[in-house]
Short mmCIF file of C-alpha atoms in Angstrom, two decimals:
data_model
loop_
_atom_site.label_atom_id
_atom_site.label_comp_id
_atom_site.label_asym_id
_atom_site.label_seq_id
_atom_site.Cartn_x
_atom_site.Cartn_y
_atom_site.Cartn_z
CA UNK A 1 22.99 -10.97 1.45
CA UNK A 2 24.15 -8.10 -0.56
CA UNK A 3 26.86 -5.36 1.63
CA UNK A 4 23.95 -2.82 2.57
CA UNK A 5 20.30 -4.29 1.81
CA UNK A 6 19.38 -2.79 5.22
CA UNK A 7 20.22 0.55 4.21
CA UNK A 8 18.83 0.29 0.14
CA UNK A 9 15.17 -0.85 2.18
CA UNK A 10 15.38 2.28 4.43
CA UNK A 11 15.89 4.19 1.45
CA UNK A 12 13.70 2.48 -0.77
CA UNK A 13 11.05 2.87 1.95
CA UNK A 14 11.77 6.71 2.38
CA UNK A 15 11.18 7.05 -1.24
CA UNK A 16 8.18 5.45 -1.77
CA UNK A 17 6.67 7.54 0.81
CA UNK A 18 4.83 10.65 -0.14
CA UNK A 19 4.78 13.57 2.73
CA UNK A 20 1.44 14.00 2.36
CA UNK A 21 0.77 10.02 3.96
CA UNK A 22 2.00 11.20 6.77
CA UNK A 23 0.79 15.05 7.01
CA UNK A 24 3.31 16.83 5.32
CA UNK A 25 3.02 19.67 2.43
CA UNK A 26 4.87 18.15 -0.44
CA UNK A 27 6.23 21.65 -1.25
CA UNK A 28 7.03 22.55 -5.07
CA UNK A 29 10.89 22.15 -5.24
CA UNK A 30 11.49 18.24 -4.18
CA UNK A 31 13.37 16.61 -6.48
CA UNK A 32 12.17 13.07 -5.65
CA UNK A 33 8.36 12.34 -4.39
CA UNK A 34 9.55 10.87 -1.08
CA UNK A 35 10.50 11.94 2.34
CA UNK A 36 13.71 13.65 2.62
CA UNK A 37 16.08 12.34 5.15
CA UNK A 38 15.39 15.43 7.64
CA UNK A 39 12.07 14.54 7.74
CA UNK A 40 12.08 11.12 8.42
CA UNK A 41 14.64 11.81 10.80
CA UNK A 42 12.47 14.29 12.46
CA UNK A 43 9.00 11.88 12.52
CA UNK A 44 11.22 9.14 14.05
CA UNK A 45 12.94 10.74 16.94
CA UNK A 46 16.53 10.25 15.53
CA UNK A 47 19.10 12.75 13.85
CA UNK A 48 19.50 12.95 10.34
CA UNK A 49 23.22 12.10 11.12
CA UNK A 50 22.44 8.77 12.48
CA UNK A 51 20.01 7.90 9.39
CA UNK A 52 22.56 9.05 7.30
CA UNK A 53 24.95 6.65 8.64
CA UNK A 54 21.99 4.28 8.52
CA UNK A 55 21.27 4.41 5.06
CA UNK A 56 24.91 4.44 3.76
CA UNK A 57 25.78 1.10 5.68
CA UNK A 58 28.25 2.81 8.24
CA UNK A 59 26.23 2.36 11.15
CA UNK A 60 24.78 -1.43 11.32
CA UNK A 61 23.73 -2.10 14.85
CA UNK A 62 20.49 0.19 15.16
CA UNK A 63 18.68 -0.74 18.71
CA UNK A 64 15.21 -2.03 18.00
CA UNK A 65 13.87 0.71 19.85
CA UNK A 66 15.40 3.20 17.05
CA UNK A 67 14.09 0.66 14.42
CA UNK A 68 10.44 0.30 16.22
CA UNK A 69 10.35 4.17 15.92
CA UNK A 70 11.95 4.41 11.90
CA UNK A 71 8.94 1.40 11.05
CA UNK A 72 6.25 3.50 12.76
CA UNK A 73 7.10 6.93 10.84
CA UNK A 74 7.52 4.85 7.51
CA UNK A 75 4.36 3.46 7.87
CA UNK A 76 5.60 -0.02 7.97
CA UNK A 77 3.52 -3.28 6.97
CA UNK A 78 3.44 -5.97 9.45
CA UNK A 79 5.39 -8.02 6.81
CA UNK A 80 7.25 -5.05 6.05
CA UNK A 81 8.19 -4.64 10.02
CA UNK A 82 9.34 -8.31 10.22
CA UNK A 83 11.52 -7.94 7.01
CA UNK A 84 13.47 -4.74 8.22
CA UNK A 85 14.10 -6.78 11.56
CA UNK A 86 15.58 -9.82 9.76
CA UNK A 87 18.11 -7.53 7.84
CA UNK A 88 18.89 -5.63 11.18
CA UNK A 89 19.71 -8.80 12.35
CA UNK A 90 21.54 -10.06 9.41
CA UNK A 91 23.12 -6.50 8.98
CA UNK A 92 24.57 -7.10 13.09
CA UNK A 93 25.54 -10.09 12.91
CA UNK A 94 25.37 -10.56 16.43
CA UNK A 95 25.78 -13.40 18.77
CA UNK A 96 24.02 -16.25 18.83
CA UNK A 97 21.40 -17.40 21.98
CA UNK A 98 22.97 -19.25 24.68
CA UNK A 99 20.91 -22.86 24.46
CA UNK A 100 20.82 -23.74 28.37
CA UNK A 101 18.90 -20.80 28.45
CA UNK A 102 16.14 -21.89 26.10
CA UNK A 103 12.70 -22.15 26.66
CA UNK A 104 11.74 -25.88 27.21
CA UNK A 105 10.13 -27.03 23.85
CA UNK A 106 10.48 -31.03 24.84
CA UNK A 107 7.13 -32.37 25.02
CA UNK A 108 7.16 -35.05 27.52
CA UNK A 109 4.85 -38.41 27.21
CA UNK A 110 2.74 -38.27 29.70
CA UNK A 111 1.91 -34.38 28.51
CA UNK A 112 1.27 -35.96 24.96
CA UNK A 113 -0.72 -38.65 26.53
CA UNK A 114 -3.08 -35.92 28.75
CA UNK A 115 -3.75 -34.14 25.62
CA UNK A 116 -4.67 -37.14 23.94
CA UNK A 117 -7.05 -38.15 26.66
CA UNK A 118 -8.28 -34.58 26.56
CA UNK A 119 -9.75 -35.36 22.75
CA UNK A 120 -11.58 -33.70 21.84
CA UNK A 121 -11.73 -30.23 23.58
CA UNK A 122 -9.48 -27.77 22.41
CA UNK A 123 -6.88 -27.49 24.44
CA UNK A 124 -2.64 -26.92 23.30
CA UNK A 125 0.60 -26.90 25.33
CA UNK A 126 2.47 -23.65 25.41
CA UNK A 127 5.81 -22.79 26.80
CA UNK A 128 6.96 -19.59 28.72
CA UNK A 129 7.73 -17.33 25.71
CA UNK A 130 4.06 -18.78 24.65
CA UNK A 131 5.27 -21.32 21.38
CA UNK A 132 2.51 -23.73 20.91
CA UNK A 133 4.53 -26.85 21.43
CA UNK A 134 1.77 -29.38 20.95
CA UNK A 135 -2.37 -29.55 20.84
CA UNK A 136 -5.09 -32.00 20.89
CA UNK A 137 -7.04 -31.96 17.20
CA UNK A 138 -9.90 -30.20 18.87
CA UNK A 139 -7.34 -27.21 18.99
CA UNK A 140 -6.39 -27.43 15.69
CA UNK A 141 -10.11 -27.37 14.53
CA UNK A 142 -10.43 -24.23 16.37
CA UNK A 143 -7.59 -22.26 16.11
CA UNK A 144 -6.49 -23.24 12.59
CA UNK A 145 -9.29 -21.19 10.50
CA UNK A 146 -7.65 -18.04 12.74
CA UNK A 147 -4.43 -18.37 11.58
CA UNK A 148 -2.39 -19.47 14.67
CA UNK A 149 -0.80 -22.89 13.62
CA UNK A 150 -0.22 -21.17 10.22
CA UNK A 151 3.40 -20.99 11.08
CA UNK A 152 6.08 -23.92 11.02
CA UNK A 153 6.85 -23.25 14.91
CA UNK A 154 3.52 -21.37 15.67
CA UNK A 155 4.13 -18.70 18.97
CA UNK A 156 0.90 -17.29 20.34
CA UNK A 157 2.12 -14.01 21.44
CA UNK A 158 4.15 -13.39 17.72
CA UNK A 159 0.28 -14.26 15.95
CA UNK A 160 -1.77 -12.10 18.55
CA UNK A 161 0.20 -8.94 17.95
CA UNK A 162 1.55 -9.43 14.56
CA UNK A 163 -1.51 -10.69 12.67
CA UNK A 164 -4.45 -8.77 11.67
CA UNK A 165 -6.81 -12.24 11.79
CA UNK A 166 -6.28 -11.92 15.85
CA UNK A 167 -8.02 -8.62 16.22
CA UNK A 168 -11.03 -9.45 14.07
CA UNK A 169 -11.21 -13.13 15.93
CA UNK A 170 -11.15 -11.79 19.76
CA UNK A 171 -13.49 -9.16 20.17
CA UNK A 172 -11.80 -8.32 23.76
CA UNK A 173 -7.83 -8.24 22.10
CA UNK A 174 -7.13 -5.10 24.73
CA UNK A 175 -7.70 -7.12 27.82
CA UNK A 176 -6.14 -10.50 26.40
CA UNK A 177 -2.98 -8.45 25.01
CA UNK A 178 -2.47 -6.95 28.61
CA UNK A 179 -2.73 -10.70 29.54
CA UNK A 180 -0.09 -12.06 27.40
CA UNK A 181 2.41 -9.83 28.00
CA UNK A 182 1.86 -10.24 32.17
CA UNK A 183 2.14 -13.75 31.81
CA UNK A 184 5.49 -13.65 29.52
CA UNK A 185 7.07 -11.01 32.70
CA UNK A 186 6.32 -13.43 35.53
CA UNK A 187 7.51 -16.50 33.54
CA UNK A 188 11.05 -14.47 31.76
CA UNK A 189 14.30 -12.95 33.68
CA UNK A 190 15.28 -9.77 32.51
CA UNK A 191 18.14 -10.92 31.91
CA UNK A 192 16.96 -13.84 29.61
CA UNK A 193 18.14 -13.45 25.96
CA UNK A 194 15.87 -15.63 24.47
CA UNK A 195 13.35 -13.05 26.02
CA UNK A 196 15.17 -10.39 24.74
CA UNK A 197 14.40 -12.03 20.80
CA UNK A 198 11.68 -12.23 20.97
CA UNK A 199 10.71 -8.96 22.38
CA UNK A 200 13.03 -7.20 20.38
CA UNK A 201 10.85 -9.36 17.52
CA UNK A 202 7.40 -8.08 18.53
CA UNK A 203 8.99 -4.09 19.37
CA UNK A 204 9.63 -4.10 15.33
CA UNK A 205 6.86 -6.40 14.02
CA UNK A 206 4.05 -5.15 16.58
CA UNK A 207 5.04 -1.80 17.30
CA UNK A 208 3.11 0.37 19.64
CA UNK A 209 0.81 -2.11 20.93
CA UNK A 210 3.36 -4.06 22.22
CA UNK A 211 6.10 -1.69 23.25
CA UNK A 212 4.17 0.35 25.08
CA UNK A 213 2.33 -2.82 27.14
CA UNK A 214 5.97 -4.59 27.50
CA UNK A 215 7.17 -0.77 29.05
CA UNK A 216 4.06 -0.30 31.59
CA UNK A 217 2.17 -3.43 31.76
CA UNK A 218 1.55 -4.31 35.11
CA UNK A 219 -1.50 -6.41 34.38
CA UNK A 220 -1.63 -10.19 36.06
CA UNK A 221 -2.69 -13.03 33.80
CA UNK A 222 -6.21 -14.73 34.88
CA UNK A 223 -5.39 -18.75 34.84
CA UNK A 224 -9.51 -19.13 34.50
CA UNK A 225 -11.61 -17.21 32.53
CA UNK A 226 -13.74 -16.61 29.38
CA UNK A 227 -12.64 -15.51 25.71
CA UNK A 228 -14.93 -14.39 23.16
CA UNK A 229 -13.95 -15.91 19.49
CA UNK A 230 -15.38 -14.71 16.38
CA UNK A 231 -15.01 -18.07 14.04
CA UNK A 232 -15.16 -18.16 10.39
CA UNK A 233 -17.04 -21.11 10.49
CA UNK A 234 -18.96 -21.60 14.15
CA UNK A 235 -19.95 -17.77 14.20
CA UNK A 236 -19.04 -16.23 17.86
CA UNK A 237 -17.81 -18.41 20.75
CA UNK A 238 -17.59 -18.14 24.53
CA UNK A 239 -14.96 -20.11 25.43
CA UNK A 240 -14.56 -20.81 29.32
CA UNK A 241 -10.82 -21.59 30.16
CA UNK A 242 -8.78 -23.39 32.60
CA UNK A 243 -4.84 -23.40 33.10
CA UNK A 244 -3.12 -26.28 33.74
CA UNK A 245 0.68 -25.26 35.13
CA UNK A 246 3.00 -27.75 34.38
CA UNK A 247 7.38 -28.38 35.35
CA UNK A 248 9.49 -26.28 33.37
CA UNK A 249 7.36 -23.42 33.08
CA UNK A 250 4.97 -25.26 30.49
CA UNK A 251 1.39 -24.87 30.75
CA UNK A 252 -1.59 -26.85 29.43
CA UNK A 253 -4.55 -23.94 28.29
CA UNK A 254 -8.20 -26.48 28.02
CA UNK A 255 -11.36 -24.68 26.58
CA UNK A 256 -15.08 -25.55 27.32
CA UNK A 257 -17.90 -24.08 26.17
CA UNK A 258 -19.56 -21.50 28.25
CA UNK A 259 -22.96 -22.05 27.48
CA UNK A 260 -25.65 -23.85 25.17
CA UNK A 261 -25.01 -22.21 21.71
CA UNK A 262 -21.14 -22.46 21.98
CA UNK A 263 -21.46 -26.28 22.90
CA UNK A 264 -23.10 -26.99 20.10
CA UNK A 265 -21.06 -25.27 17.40
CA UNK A 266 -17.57 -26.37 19.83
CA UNK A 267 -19.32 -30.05 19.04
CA UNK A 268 -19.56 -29.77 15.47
CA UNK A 269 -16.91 -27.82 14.88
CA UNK A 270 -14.46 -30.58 16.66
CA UNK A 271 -16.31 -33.32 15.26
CA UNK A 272 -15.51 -32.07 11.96
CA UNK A 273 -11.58 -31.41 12.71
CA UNK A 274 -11.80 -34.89 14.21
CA UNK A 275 -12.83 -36.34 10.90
CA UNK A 276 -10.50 -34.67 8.79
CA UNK A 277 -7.49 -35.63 11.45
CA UNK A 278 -8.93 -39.46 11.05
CA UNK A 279 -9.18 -39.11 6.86
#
């Protein structure tokens, strides 16, 4: 990584930013089309000193709250979000995680063999900090057209506030957001710095809708319920759902359908994913 990228993408950002995106008069003696570094300093809460320092590589340990607030006033991407993270991170060079700390990611056989007798209703085995460790084929049928196995080591909470495909697939995203982030502070220390990743992840990449759950959720996560999807393929789903709570703060989420129509699309639409699992 080049000495400063962090700083060159701050400034690169600032400059590509006109001050009319974000309600400013552009004003007829700017020599650049771009913020100027009062200004950004000013719609993110910081002093121009500290962006200075920022920008110019001399200060590389920004807190993600200060970073959270410099991606909202730039207008940030969710790709865009993620990226200034990583060079934060890079930029730091801080410590490493402590592994006995980790969140258990072994799945054991006789989990691997319930989901296998569980074929084939969607249903996937998550871990505390909510990475989908493992899922029965009726899951993947489900859940792949949305997006959330897209990534190598897919995490539910990182696709639900990070990518736009969750909002448009769960009409009720307030209520399961408030969800998500009770059930990661009943299952996480505060003092947990594998928790602190990933929040610090999601108070960049997410933003608002995150930070400001994370700082005054107090909702409790409902083990039994029912979640409206809007599939690309099966049209609208109501999905009835039981938790299964498993050693090591695992958990095994099943879904059934919660009425005629859904059963019938759930059936063809894991029939299908069967098929293409078999072929």
């Amino acid at each position: 990584m080049a000495d400063n990228e962090l700083g060159v993408f701050l400034r690169s950002r600032r400059d590509a930013l006109a001050p009319g995106e974000v309600g400013l008069a552009a004003g007829a003696r700017r020599r650049a089309p771009g913020l100027r570094r009062t200004e950004l300093a000013t719609l993110a809460g910081i002093s121009v000193e500290y962006l200075t320092r920022l920008e110019q590589g001399r200060d590389r340990h920004p807190s993600v709250q200060v970073l959270g607030a410099l991606a909202d006033a730039l207008r940030l991407s969710t790709e865009e979000r993620i990226h200034l993270r990583r060079l934060a991170k890079a930029a730091g060079g801080g410590p490493g995680l402590c592994p006995a700390m980790a969140a258990a990611r072994e799945v054991r056989p006789t989990v691997r063999a319930l989901l296998d007798r569980l074929e084939p209703t969607p249903a996937h085995l998550l871990n505390r900090l909510g990475d989908i460790l493992a899922h029965t084929t009726g899951y993947a049928a489900l859940a792949g057209p949305l997006g959330i196995l897209d990534a190598p080591e897919p995490n539910f909470l990182y696709y639900f506030f990070t990518d736009p495909r969750a909002r448009q697939a769960y009409p009720d995203w307030d209520r399961i957001a408030d969800e998500l982030v009770g059930q990661l502070r009943i299952e996480s220390t505060v003092d947990d710095p594998h928790l602190a990743e990933l929040t610090d992840e999601l108070t960049v990449a997410a933003g608002a809708p995150f930070t400001d759950r994370w700082a005054t959720g107090t909702v409790l996560p409902a083990r039994t319920g029912i979640d409206r999807v809007r599939h690309p393929t099966a049209g609208l789903l109501r999905l009835a759902y039981e938790t299964l709570d498993l050693p090591d703060l695992q958990r095994i989420v099943v879904h059934l359908p919660a009425d005629d129509p859904t059963a019938t699309a759930l059936a063809s639409l894991t029939h299908t994913g069967r098929l293409r699992a078999i072929t």
